[in-house]
Short mmCIF file of C-alpha atoms in Angstrom, two decimals:
data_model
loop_
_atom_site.label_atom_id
_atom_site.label_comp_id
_atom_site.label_asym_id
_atom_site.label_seq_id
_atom_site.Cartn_x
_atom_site.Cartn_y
_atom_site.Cartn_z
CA UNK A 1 27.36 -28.49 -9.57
CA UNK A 2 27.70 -24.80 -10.21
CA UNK A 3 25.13 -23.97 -7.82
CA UNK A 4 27.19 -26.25 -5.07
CA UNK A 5 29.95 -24.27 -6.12
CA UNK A 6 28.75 -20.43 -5.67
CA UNK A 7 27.20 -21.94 -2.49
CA UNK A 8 30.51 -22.62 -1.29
CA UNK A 9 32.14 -19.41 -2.90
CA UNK A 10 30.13 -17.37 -1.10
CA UNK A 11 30.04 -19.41 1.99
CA UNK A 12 33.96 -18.79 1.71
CA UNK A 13 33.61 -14.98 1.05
CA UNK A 14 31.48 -14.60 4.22
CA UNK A 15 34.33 -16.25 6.06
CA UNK A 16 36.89 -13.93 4.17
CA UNK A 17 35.33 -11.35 5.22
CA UNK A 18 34.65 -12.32 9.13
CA UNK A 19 38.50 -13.28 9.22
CA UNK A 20 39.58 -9.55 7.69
CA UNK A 21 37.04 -7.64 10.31
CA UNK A 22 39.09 -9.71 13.17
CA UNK A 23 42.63 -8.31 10.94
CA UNK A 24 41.22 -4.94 11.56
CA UNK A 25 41.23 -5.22 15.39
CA UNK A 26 44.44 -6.94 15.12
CA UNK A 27 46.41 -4.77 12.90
CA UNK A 28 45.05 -1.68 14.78
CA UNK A 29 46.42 -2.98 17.91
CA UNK A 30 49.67 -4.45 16.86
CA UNK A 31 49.93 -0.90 15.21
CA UNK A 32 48.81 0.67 18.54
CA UNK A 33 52.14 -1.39 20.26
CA UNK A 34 49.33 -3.26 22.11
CA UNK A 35 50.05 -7.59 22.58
CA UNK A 36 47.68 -9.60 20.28
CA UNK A 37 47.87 -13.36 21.76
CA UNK A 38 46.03 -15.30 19.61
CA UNK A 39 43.87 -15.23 16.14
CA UNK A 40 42.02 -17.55 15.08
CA UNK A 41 39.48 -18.30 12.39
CA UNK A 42 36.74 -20.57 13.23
CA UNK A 43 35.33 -21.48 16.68
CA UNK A 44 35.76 -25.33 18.59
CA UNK A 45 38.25 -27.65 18.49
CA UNK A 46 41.92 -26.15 17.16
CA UNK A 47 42.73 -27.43 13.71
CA UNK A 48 46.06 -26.20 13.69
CA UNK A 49 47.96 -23.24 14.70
CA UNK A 50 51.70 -21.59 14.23
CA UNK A 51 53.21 -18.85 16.60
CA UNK A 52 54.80 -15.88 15.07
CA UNK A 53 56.16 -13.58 17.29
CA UNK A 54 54.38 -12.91 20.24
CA UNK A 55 50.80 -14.14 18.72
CA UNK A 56 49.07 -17.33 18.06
CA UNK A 57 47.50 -18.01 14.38
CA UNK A 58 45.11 -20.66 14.04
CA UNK A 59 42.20 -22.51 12.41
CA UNK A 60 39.47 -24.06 14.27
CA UNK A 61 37.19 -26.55 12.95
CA UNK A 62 33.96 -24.55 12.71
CA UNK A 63 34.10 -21.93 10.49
CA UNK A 64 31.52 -19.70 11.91
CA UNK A 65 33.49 -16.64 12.67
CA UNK A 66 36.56 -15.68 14.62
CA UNK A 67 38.30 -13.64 17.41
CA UNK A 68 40.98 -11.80 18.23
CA UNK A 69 42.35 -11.65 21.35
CA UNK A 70 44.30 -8.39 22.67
CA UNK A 71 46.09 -8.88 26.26
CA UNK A 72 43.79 -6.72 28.68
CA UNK A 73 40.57 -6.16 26.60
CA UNK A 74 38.98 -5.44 30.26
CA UNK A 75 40.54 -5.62 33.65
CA UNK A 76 39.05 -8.66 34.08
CA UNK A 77 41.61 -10.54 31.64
CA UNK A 78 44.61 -12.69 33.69
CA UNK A 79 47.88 -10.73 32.43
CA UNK A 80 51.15 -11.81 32.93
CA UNK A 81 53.24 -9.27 34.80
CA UNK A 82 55.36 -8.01 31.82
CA UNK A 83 52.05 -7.32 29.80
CA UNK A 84 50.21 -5.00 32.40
CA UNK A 85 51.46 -2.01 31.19
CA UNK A 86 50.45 -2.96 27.54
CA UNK A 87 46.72 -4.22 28.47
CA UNK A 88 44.51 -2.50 26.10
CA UNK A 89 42.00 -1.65 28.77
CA UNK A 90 44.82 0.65 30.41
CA UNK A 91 45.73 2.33 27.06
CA UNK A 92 44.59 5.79 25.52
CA UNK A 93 41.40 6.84 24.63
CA UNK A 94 42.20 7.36 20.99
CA UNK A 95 44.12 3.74 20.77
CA UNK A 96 40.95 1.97 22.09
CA UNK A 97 39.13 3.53 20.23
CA UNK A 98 41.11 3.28 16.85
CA UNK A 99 41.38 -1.14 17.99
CA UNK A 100 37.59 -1.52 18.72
CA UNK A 101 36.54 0.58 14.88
CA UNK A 102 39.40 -1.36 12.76
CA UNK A 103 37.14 -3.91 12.34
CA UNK A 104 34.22 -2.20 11.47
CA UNK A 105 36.36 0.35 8.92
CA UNK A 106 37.48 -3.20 7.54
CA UNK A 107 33.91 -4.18 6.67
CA UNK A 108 33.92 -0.93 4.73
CA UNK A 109 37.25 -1.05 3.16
CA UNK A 110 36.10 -4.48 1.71
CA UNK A 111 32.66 -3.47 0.50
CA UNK A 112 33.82 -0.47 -1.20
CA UNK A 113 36.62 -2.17 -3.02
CA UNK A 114 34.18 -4.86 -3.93
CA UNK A 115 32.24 -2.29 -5.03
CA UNK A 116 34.93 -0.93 -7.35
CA UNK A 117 35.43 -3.92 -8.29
CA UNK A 118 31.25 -3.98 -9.64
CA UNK A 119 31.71 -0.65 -10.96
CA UNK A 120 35.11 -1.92 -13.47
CA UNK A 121 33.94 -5.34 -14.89
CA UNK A 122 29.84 -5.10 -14.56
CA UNK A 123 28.77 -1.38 -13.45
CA UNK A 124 27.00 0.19 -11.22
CA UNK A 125 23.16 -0.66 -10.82
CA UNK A 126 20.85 2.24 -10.32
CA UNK A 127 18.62 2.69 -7.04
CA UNK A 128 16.41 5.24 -9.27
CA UNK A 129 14.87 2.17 -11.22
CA UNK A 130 11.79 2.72 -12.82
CA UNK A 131 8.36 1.52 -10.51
CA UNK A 132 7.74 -2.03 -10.25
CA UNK A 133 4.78 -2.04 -13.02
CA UNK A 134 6.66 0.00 -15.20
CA UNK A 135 6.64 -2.14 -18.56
CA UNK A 136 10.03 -2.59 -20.61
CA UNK A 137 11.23 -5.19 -23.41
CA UNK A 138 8.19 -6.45 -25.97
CA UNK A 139 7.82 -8.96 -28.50
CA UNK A 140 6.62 -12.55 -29.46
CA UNK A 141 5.37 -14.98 -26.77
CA UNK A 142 6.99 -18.12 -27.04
CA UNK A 143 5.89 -21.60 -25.43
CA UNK A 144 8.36 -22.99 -22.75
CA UNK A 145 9.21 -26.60 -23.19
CA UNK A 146 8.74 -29.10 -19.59
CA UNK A 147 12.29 -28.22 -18.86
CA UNK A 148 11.79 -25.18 -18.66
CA UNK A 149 13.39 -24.11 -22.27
CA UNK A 150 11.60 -21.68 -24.14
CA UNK A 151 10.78 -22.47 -27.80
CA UNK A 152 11.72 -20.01 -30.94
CA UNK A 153 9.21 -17.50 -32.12
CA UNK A 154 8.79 -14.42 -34.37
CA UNK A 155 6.87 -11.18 -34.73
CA UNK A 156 4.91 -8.89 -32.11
CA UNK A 157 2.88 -10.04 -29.13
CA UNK A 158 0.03 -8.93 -27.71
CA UNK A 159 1.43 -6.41 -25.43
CA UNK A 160 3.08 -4.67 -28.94
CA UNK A 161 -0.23 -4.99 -31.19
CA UNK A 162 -2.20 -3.40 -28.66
CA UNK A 163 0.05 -0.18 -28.49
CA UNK A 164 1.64 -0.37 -25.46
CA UNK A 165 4.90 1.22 -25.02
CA UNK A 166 7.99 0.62 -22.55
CA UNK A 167 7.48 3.06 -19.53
CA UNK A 168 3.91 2.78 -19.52
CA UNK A 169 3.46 2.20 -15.61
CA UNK A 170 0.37 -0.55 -15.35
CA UNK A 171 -2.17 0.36 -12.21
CA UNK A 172 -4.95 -2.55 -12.90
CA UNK A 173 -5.24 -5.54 -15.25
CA UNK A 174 -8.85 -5.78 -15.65
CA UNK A 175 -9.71 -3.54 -12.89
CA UNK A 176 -7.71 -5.08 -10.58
CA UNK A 177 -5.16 -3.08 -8.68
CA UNK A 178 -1.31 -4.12 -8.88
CA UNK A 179 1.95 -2.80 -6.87
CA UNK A 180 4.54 -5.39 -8.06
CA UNK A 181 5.38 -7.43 -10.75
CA UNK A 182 4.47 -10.46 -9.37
CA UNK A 183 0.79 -8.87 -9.01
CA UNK A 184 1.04 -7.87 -12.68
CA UNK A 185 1.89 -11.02 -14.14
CA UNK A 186 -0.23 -13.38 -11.80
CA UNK A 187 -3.23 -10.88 -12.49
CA UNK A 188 -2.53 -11.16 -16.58
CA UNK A 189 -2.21 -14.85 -16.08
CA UNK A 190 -5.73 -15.39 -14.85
CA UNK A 191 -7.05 -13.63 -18.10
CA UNK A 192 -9.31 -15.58 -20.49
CA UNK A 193 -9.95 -13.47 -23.35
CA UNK A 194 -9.80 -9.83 -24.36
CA UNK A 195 -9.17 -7.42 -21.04
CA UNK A 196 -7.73 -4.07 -20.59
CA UNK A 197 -4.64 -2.31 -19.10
CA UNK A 198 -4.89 0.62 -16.87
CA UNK A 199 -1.53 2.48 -17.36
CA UNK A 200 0.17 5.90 -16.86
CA UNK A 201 2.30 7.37 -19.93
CA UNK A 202 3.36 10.85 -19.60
CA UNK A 203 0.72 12.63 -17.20
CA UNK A 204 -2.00 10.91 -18.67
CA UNK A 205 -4.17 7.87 -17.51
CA UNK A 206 -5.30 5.52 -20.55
CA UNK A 207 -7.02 2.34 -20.79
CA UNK A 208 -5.97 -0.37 -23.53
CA UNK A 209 -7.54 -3.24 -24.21
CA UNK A 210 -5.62 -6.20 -25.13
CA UNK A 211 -5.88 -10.14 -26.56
CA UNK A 212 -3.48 -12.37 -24.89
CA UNK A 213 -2.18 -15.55 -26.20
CA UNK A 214 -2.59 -19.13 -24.22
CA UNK A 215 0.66 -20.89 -23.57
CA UNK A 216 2.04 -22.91 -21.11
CA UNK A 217 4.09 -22.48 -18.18
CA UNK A 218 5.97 -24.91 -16.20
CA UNK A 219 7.22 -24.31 -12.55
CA UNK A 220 10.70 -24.49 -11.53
CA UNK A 221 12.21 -27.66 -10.67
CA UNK A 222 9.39 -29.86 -12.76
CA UNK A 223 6.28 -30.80 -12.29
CA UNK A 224 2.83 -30.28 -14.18
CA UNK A 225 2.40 -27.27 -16.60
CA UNK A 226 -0.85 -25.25 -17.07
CA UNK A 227 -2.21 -23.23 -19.63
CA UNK A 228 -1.68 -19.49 -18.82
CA UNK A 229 -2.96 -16.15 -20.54
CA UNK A 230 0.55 -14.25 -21.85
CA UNK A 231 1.30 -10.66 -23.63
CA UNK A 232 4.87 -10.19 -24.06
CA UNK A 233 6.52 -8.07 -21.92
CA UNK A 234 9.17 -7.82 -19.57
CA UNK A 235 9.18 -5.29 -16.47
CA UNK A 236 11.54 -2.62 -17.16
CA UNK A 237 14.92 -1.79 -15.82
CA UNK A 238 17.68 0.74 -16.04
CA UNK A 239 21.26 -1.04 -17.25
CA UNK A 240 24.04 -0.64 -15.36
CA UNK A 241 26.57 2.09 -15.52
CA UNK A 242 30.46 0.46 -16.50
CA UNK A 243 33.51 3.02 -15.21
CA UNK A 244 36.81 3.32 -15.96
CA UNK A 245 39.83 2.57 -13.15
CA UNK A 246 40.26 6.06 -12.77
CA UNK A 247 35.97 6.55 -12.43
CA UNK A 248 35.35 4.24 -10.70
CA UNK A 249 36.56 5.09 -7.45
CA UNK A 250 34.64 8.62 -6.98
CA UNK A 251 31.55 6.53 -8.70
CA UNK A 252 31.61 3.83 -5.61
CA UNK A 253 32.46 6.19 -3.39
CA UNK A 254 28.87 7.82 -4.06
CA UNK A 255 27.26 4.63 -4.41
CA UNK A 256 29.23 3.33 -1.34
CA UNK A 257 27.04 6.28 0.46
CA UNK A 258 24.02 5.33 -0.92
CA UNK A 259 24.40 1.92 0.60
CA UNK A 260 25.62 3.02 3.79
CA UNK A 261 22.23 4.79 3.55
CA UNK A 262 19.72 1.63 2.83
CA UNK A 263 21.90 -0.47 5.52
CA UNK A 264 21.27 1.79 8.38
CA UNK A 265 17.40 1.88 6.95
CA UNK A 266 17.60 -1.98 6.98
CA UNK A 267 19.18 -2.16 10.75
CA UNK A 268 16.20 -0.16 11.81
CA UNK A 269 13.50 -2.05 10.34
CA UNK A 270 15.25 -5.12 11.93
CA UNK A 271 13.04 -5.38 14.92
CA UNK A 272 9.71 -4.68 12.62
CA UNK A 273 10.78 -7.75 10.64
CA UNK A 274 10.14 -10.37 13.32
CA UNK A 275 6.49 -11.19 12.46
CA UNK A 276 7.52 -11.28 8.84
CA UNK A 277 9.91 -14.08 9.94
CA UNK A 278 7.26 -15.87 11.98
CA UNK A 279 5.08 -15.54 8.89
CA UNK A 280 7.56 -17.10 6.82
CA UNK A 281 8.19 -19.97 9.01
CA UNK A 282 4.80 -21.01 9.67
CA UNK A 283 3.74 -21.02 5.68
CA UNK A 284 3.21 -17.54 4.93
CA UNK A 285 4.43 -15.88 1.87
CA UNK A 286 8.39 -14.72 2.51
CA UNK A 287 8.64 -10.88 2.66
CA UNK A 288 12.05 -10.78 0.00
CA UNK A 289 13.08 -7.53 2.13
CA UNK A 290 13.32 -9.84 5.75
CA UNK A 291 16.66 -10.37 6.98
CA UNK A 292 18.26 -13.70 6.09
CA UNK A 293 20.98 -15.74 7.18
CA UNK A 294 24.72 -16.81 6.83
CA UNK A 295 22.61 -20.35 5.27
CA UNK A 296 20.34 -18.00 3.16
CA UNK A 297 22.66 -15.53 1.44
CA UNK A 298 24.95 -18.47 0.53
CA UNK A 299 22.16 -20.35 -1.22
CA UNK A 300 21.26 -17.12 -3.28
CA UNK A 301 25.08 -16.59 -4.04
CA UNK A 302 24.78 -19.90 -5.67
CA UNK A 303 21.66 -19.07 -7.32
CA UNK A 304 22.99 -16.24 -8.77
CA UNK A 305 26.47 -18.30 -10.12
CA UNK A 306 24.41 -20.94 -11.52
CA UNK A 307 22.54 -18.46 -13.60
CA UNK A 308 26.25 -16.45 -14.45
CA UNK A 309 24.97 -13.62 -12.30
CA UNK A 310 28.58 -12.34 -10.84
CA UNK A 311 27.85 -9.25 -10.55
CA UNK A 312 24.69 -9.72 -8.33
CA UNK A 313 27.18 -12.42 -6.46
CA UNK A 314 29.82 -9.52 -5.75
CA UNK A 315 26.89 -6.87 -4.73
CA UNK A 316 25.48 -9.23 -2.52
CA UNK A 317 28.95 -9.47 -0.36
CA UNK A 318 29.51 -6.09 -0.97
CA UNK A 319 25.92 -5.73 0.91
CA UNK A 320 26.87 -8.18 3.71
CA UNK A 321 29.93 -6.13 4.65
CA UNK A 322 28.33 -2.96 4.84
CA UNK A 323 25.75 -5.26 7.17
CA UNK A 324 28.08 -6.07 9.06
CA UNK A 325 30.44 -3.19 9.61
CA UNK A 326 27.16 -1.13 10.97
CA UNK A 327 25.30 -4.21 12.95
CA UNK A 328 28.79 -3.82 14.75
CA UNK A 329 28.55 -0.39 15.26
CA UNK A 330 25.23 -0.86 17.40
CA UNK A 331 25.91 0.26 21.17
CA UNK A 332 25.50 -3.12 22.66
CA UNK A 333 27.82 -5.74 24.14
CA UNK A 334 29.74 -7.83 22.99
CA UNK A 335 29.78 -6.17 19.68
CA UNK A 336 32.24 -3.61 18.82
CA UNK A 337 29.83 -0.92 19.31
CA UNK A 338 29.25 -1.81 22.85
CA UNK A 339 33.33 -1.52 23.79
CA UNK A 340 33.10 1.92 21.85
CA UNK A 341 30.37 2.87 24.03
CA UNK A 342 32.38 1.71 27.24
CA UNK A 343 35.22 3.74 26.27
CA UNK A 344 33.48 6.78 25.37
CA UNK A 345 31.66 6.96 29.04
CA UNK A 346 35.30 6.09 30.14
CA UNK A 347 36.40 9.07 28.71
CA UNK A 348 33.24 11.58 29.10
CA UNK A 349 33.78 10.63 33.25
CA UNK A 350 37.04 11.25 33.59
CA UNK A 351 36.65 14.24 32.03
CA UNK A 352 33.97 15.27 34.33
CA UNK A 353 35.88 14.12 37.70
CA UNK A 354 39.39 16.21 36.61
CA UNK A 355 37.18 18.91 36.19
CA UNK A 356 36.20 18.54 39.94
CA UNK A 357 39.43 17.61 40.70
CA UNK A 358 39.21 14.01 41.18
CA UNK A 359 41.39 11.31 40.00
CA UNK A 360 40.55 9.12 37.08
CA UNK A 361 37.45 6.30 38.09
CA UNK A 362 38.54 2.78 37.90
CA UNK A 363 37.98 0.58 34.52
CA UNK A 364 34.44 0.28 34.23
CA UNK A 365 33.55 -3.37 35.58
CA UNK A 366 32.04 -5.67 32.71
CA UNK A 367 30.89 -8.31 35.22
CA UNK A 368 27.87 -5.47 36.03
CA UNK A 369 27.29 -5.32 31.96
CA UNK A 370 26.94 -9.08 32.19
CA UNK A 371 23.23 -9.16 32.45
CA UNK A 372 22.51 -6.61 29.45
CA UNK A 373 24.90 -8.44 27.32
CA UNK A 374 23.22 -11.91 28.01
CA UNK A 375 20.30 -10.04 27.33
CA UNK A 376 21.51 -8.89 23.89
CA UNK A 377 23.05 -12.70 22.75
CA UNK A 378 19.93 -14.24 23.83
CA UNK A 379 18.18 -12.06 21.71
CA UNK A 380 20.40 -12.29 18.98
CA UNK A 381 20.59 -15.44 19.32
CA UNK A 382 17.22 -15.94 18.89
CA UNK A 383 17.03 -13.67 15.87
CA UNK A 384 19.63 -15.28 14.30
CA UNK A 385 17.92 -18.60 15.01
CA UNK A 386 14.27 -17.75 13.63
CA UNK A 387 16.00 -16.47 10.07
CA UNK A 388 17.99 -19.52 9.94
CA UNK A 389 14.80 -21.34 10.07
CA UNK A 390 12.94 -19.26 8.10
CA UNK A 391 15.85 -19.37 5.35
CA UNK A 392 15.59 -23.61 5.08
CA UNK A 393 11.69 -23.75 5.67
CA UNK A 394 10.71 -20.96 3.12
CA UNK A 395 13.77 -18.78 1.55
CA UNK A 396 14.01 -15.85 -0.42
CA UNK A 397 14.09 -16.47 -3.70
CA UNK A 398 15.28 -14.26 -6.32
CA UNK A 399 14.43 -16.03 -9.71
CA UNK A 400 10.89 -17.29 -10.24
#
């Protein structure tokens, strides 16, 4: 039930945030004294709608975006007579431009205040997290119960008796090379008896032997349990930082950046990712850094409510803003970055032509774009098709 519920909580952020990127063009150009007809949330059949003023406002049935729709977007729109002079395509440079980036500075607006919003009631998390072998909390092992409960224990484990510390970074379990945590623990797992540790602690590389314990482990969901090899120890992690109101704000700002950062980083490695889908969808282990969908960041927003993890939940739409406010930004039609770039060559050749003493060029013509942008949607398209899959077939999964 909770997990049904932070599935739909998120679903409804994502929506939320969709319908305030389409505010952003329409408050810009209402500001801008351009006419905004209609706005609508959703796509298909009309729900229901209510005119105020001189626009539309509506719900359609599939809540899969929105739109807003200026009067004169291009010079191909049908204007009535009265509404030439206010077609957007006809405006200033500067108005255009300040229409076609409110969404995107919308996007922003919401991540960072969600971000704020992290930094008041959880904190901050820290990129500069220790590496991924790193060891942290030690103590007893305990034996988990077929449901998945853990039973009581006292005392040191393994992990303590054999004088290893938190911080020591693990390079081999028995020889055997590990990168992640996952590595670490299946490697440990596998052990029957007394093995040894390669670590790092402070400059210096040391080998400790240790004795696991036997217990069993149970996977998620049910199902049979198997005897594993166990030392007590959890990876280790830096805590969040908590602000103040007053704090906060220069403390997201900075971490605001950072994201902005690691978004543009993830854009790029966008087109790298596709055999990592494929990979995924065809049985392959998911890659936990491939893109995922609308479907597939819902389902870990109601992972991460089911286990009380809010303040994952609100970093996670925080993330999905910033996605979104810079996928828009990309030069390519019909997103938001692709009218920017029509505008700015706009601009750049007029400039060039009253130089030379020529009049302004006519409105660039969009039906010539046409097949780059069906380029760009069927690609998209597909893209946004193969994660989709890849998200019911085999999804990321943040909790073991």
């Amino acid at each position: 039930m909770v997990f049904a519920l932070g599935f739909a909580l998120f679903a409804l952020g994502i929506t939320i945030s969709i319908a305030l990127h389409e505010c952003g063009h329409m408050w810009a150009a209402q500001a801008t004294g351009m006419k905004v007809r209609r706005y609508f949330i959703g796509f298909g059949p009309k729900v229901f709608s209510y005119r105020r003023g001189e626009t539309e406002y509506g719900l359609k049935a599939l809540p899969l975006g929105g739109f807003c729709d200026i009067a004169g977007m291009t010079a191909l729109d049908e204007l009535a007579p009265e509404d030439l002079d206010r077609a957007m395509y006809r405006q200033s440079t500067w108005k255009r431009l300040v229409v076609m980036s409110g969404g995107i500075a919308m996007n922003f607006v919401l991540g960072f205040v969600l971000v704020a919003v992290l930094a008041i009631g959880w904190g901050l998390p820290r990129f500069d997290q220790p590496p991924a072998t790193a060891l942290g909390t030690m103590g007893c092992v305990p034996q988990q119960n077929p449901d998945g409960t853990t039973q009581p224990c006292t005392g040191t484990g393994p992990a303590q008796t054999a004088g290893l510390r938190r911080g020591d970074v693990v390079k081999t379990v028995n020889g055997v090379p590990v990168a992640t945590w996952k590595q670490f623990q299946a490697e440990t797992q596998k052990q029957t008896g007394l093995f040894a540790y390669t670590v790092e602690r402070d400059g210096q590389t040391l080998t400790i032997p240790v004795d696991p314990v036997r217990v069993m482990r149970y996977p998620e969901g049910g199902g049979p349990g198997k005897e594993v090899s166990a030392v007590g120890v959890g990876a280790d992690f830096y805590e969040p930082e908590q602000y103040g109101v007053l704090a906060a704000i220069p403390a997201s700002a900075v971490f605001t950046g950072d994201m902005f950062v690691r978004t543009f980083e993830s854009l790029a490695q966008m087109p790298k990712k596709v055999s990592a889908l494929w990979t995924a969808v065809t049985g392959g282990e998911r890659d936990p850094e491939a893109p995922i969908s609308v479907y597939g960041a819902s389902r870990i927003g109601g992972e991460t409510a089911e286990r009380g993890l809010w303040s994952v939940f609100i970093l996670m739409l925080a993330s999905l803003n910033f996605f979104l406010g810079a996928f828009n930004i990309l030069p390519l039609l019909p997103l938001d970055g692709g009218h920017i770039a029509v505008v700015l060559y706009e601009k750049v050749r007029n400039s060039i032509r009253a130089v030379k003493g020529l009049a302004p060029g006519a409105p660039v013509d969009y039906l010539k774009l046409l097949p780059v942008t069906y380029v760009a949607v069927v690609m998209g398209g597909a893209y946004m098709v193969l994660t989709l899959v890849a998200d019911i077939v085999n999804p990321v999964r943040l909790f073991p």
